[in-house]
Short mmCIF file of C-alpha atoms in Angstrom, two decimals:
data_model
loop_
_atom_site.label_atom_id
_atom_site.label_comp_id
_atom_site.label_asym_id
_atom_site.label_seq_id
_atom_site.Cartn_x
_atom_site.Cartn_y
_atom_site.Cartn_z
CA UNK A 1 36.54 -9.02 -4.11
CA UNK A 2 33.36 -8.70 -2.01
CA UNK A 3 30.83 -11.42 -1.43
CA UNK A 4 27.45 -10.12 -2.52
CA UNK A 5 23.96 -10.83 -1.33
CA UNK A 6 20.75 -10.14 -3.16
CA UNK A 7 17.82 -8.48 -1.50
CA UNK A 8 14.35 -7.91 -2.92
CA UNK A 9 13.14 -4.39 -2.19
CA UNK A 10 9.85 -3.20 -3.70
CA UNK A 11 10.16 -5.52 -6.68
CA UNK A 12 13.77 -4.61 -7.54
CA UNK A 13 16.75 -6.79 -6.78
CA UNK A 14 19.50 -4.80 -5.13
CA UNK A 15 23.04 -6.13 -4.91
CA UNK A 16 24.81 -5.06 -1.77
CA UNK A 17 28.40 -5.69 -0.74
CA UNK A 18 28.74 -7.67 2.45
CA UNK A 19 31.86 -8.76 4.25
CA UNK A 20 34.98 -8.86 2.08
CA UNK A 21 36.35 -12.20 1.00
CA UNK A 22 39.92 -11.09 1.65
CA UNK A 23 41.33 -10.48 5.12
CA UNK A 24 41.73 -6.72 4.68
CA UNK A 25 38.68 -4.79 5.76
CA UNK A 26 37.59 -1.31 4.86
CA UNK A 27 36.98 1.14 7.70
CA UNK A 28 33.57 0.64 9.29
CA UNK A 29 32.66 4.30 8.83
CA UNK A 30 33.01 4.13 5.06
CA UNK A 31 30.91 0.96 4.84
CA UNK A 32 28.25 2.47 7.07
CA UNK A 33 28.04 5.66 5.07
CA UNK A 34 27.50 3.62 1.91
CA UNK A 35 24.81 1.42 3.41
CA UNK A 36 22.90 4.27 5.06
CA UNK A 37 22.89 6.44 1.95
CA UNK A 38 19.43 7.05 0.57
CA UNK A 39 18.69 5.99 -2.98
CA UNK A 40 19.20 8.74 -5.54
CA UNK A 41 15.63 8.54 -6.84
CA UNK A 42 14.00 9.41 -3.51
CA UNK A 43 16.55 11.89 -2.14
CA UNK A 44 15.52 14.69 -4.48
CA UNK A 45 11.80 14.21 -3.84
CA UNK A 46 11.92 13.72 -0.06
CA UNK A 47 11.32 17.43 0.59
CA UNK A 48 7.81 17.23 -0.87
CA UNK A 49 4.94 16.60 1.55
CA UNK A 50 3.36 14.49 -1.21
CA UNK A 51 6.32 12.07 -1.23
CA UNK A 52 4.65 9.23 0.63
CA UNK A 53 7.52 6.86 -0.16
CA UNK A 54 10.38 8.96 1.17
CA UNK A 55 12.51 7.39 3.86
CA UNK A 56 12.55 4.32 6.04
CA UNK A 57 9.57 5.51 8.07
CA UNK A 58 7.27 5.40 5.03
CA UNK A 59 8.40 1.87 4.22
CA UNK A 60 7.89 0.86 7.86
CA UNK A 61 4.38 2.35 7.89
CA UNK A 62 3.55 0.75 4.54
CA UNK A 63 4.54 -2.69 5.82
CA UNK A 64 2.51 -2.25 9.03
CA UNK A 65 -0.54 -1.15 7.04
CA UNK A 66 -0.15 -4.22 4.83
CA UNK A 67 -0.07 -6.47 7.90
CA UNK A 68 -3.07 -4.67 9.43
CA UNK A 69 -5.10 -5.07 6.24
CA UNK A 70 -4.13 -8.72 5.80
CA UNK A 71 -5.29 -9.54 9.33
CA UNK A 72 -8.20 -7.18 9.96
CA UNK A 73 -10.07 -7.27 6.66
CA UNK A 74 -10.89 -11.01 6.71
CA UNK A 75 -11.78 -10.83 10.40
CA UNK A 76 -14.13 -7.91 9.77
CA UNK A 77 -15.75 -9.42 6.69
CA UNK A 78 -16.18 -12.90 8.19
CA UNK A 79 -17.44 -11.75 11.61
CA UNK A 80 -21.15 -12.31 12.23
CA UNK A 81 -23.37 -9.31 11.53
CA UNK A 82 -24.61 -9.31 15.11
CA UNK A 83 -21.06 -8.71 16.35
CA UNK A 84 -20.34 -5.80 13.99
CA UNK A 85 -23.62 -3.88 13.90
CA UNK A 86 -23.78 -0.18 14.65
CA UNK A 87 -20.78 1.80 15.83
CA UNK A 88 -18.33 -1.12 15.57
CA UNK A 89 -19.20 -1.54 11.89
CA UNK A 90 -18.70 2.15 11.16
CA UNK A 91 -15.41 2.42 13.07
CA UNK A 92 -14.01 -0.73 11.49
CA UNK A 93 -15.18 0.38 8.04
CA UNK A 94 -13.58 3.83 8.35
CA UNK A 95 -10.38 2.24 9.74
CA UNK A 96 -10.16 -0.12 6.78
CA UNK A 97 -10.98 2.74 4.39
CA UNK A 98 -8.16 4.84 5.87
CA UNK A 99 -5.75 1.90 5.74
CA UNK A 100 -6.55 1.07 2.13
CA UNK A 101 -6.20 4.75 1.16
CA UNK A 102 -2.85 5.20 2.92
CA UNK A 103 -1.57 1.87 1.58
CA UNK A 104 -2.45 2.75 -2.00
CA UNK A 105 -1.06 6.30 -1.67
CA UNK A 106 2.33 5.11 -0.39
CA UNK A 107 2.46 2.21 -2.85
CA UNK A 108 1.57 4.38 -5.84
CA UNK A 109 4.27 6.86 -4.79
CA UNK A 110 6.77 4.00 -5.03
CA UNK A 111 5.50 3.38 -8.56
CA UNK A 112 5.76 7.10 -9.41
CA UNK A 113 9.31 7.26 -8.05
CA UNK A 114 10.36 4.25 -10.09
CA UNK A 115 8.58 4.82 -13.40
CA UNK A 116 7.69 8.52 -13.86
CA UNK A 117 11.34 9.63 -14.29
CA UNK A 118 11.69 7.12 -17.13
CA UNK A 119 9.13 9.18 -19.06
CA UNK A 120 10.23 12.60 -17.83
CA UNK A 121 11.69 13.98 -14.58
CA UNK A 122 8.94 16.59 -14.68
CA UNK A 123 6.30 13.86 -14.38
CA UNK A 124 7.18 12.94 -10.78
CA UNK A 125 5.42 15.97 -9.25
CA UNK A 126 2.16 15.60 -11.20
CA UNK A 127 2.20 11.85 -10.54
CA UNK A 128 2.47 12.52 -6.80
CA UNK A 129 -0.40 15.01 -6.95
CA UNK A 130 -2.50 12.46 -8.85
CA UNK A 131 -1.64 9.77 -6.28
CA UNK A 132 -2.64 12.06 -3.40
CA UNK A 133 -5.94 12.89 -5.14
CA UNK A 134 -6.56 9.21 -5.83
CA UNK A 135 -5.86 8.30 -2.19
CA UNK A 136 -8.19 11.08 -0.99
CA UNK A 137 -10.95 9.99 -3.39
CA UNK A 138 -10.51 6.39 -2.21
CA UNK A 139 -10.83 7.46 1.43
CA UNK A 140 -13.87 9.65 0.79
CA UNK A 141 -15.63 6.96 -1.27
CA UNK A 142 -14.92 4.07 1.08
CA UNK A 143 -15.64 6.32 4.08
CA UNK A 144 -19.04 7.18 2.63
CA UNK A 145 -19.77 3.49 2.07
CA UNK A 146 -18.63 2.72 5.64
CA UNK A 147 -20.92 5.37 7.11
CA UNK A 148 -24.08 4.48 5.17
CA UNK A 149 -26.89 2.75 7.00
CA UNK A 150 -27.02 -0.27 4.69
CA UNK A 151 -24.34 -2.47 6.22
CA UNK A 152 -21.25 -0.38 5.51
CA UNK A 153 -18.27 -1.91 3.74
CA UNK A 154 -19.33 -5.41 4.79
CA UNK A 155 -22.80 -4.88 3.31
CA UNK A 156 -21.32 -3.59 0.06
CA UNK A 157 -19.02 -6.62 -0.26
CA UNK A 158 -21.88 -9.00 0.53
CA UNK A 159 -24.01 -7.22 -2.04
CA UNK A 160 -21.58 -8.23 -4.75
CA UNK A 161 -22.63 -11.87 -4.29
CA UNK A 162 -26.26 -11.30 -3.34
CA UNK A 163 -28.53 -11.44 -6.36
CA UNK A 164 -30.59 -8.39 -7.19
CA UNK A 165 -34.31 -8.94 -6.40
CA UNK A 166 -35.44 -7.80 -9.87
CA UNK A 167 -32.86 -10.04 -11.61
CA UNK A 168 -33.85 -12.99 -9.42
CA UNK A 169 -37.54 -12.45 -10.29
CA UNK A 170 -36.72 -12.45 -14.03
CA UNK A 171 -34.78 -15.70 -13.69
CA UNK A 172 -37.69 -17.33 -11.84
CA UNK A 173 -40.16 -16.18 -14.54
CA UNK A 174 -37.90 -17.56 -17.29
CA UNK A 175 -37.13 -14.14 -18.81
CA UNK A 176 -33.65 -12.77 -19.24
#
């Protein structure tokens, strides 16, 4: 009776009725109320301040953070050290740390909303608390790295590919 479209939302395909195939149309108010209704999984948890995935605003923020990270992280990491020394390095590092923390907190709340009720409805609250603690720990850890005097986040990432001086000396001497 209705033509359907498929839409991918957070990894789940949702079928939604679009315009009817027949010439009779349903009242616009009834269609609107169906399309604006919030999903049942997030409506009960939207009152919690830990529900980082509740509502359209959270999805909007999550998508903007994703775009910010996709554009700013490579620019920051590939910029010459002379351009990002000092205060610019610390501000950019803390900004990326905050973005990664918020992105993971909102994203993990989507996971908790989808999968915790399959185990037990009582697991949603503890999962949200765990996600908030994980996001806070991520921010504190990356913030500490960003504020250190050894190159910040960029220095830590470069250090992953820079050989350790002691290990390099052993390789030169022929010892392992």
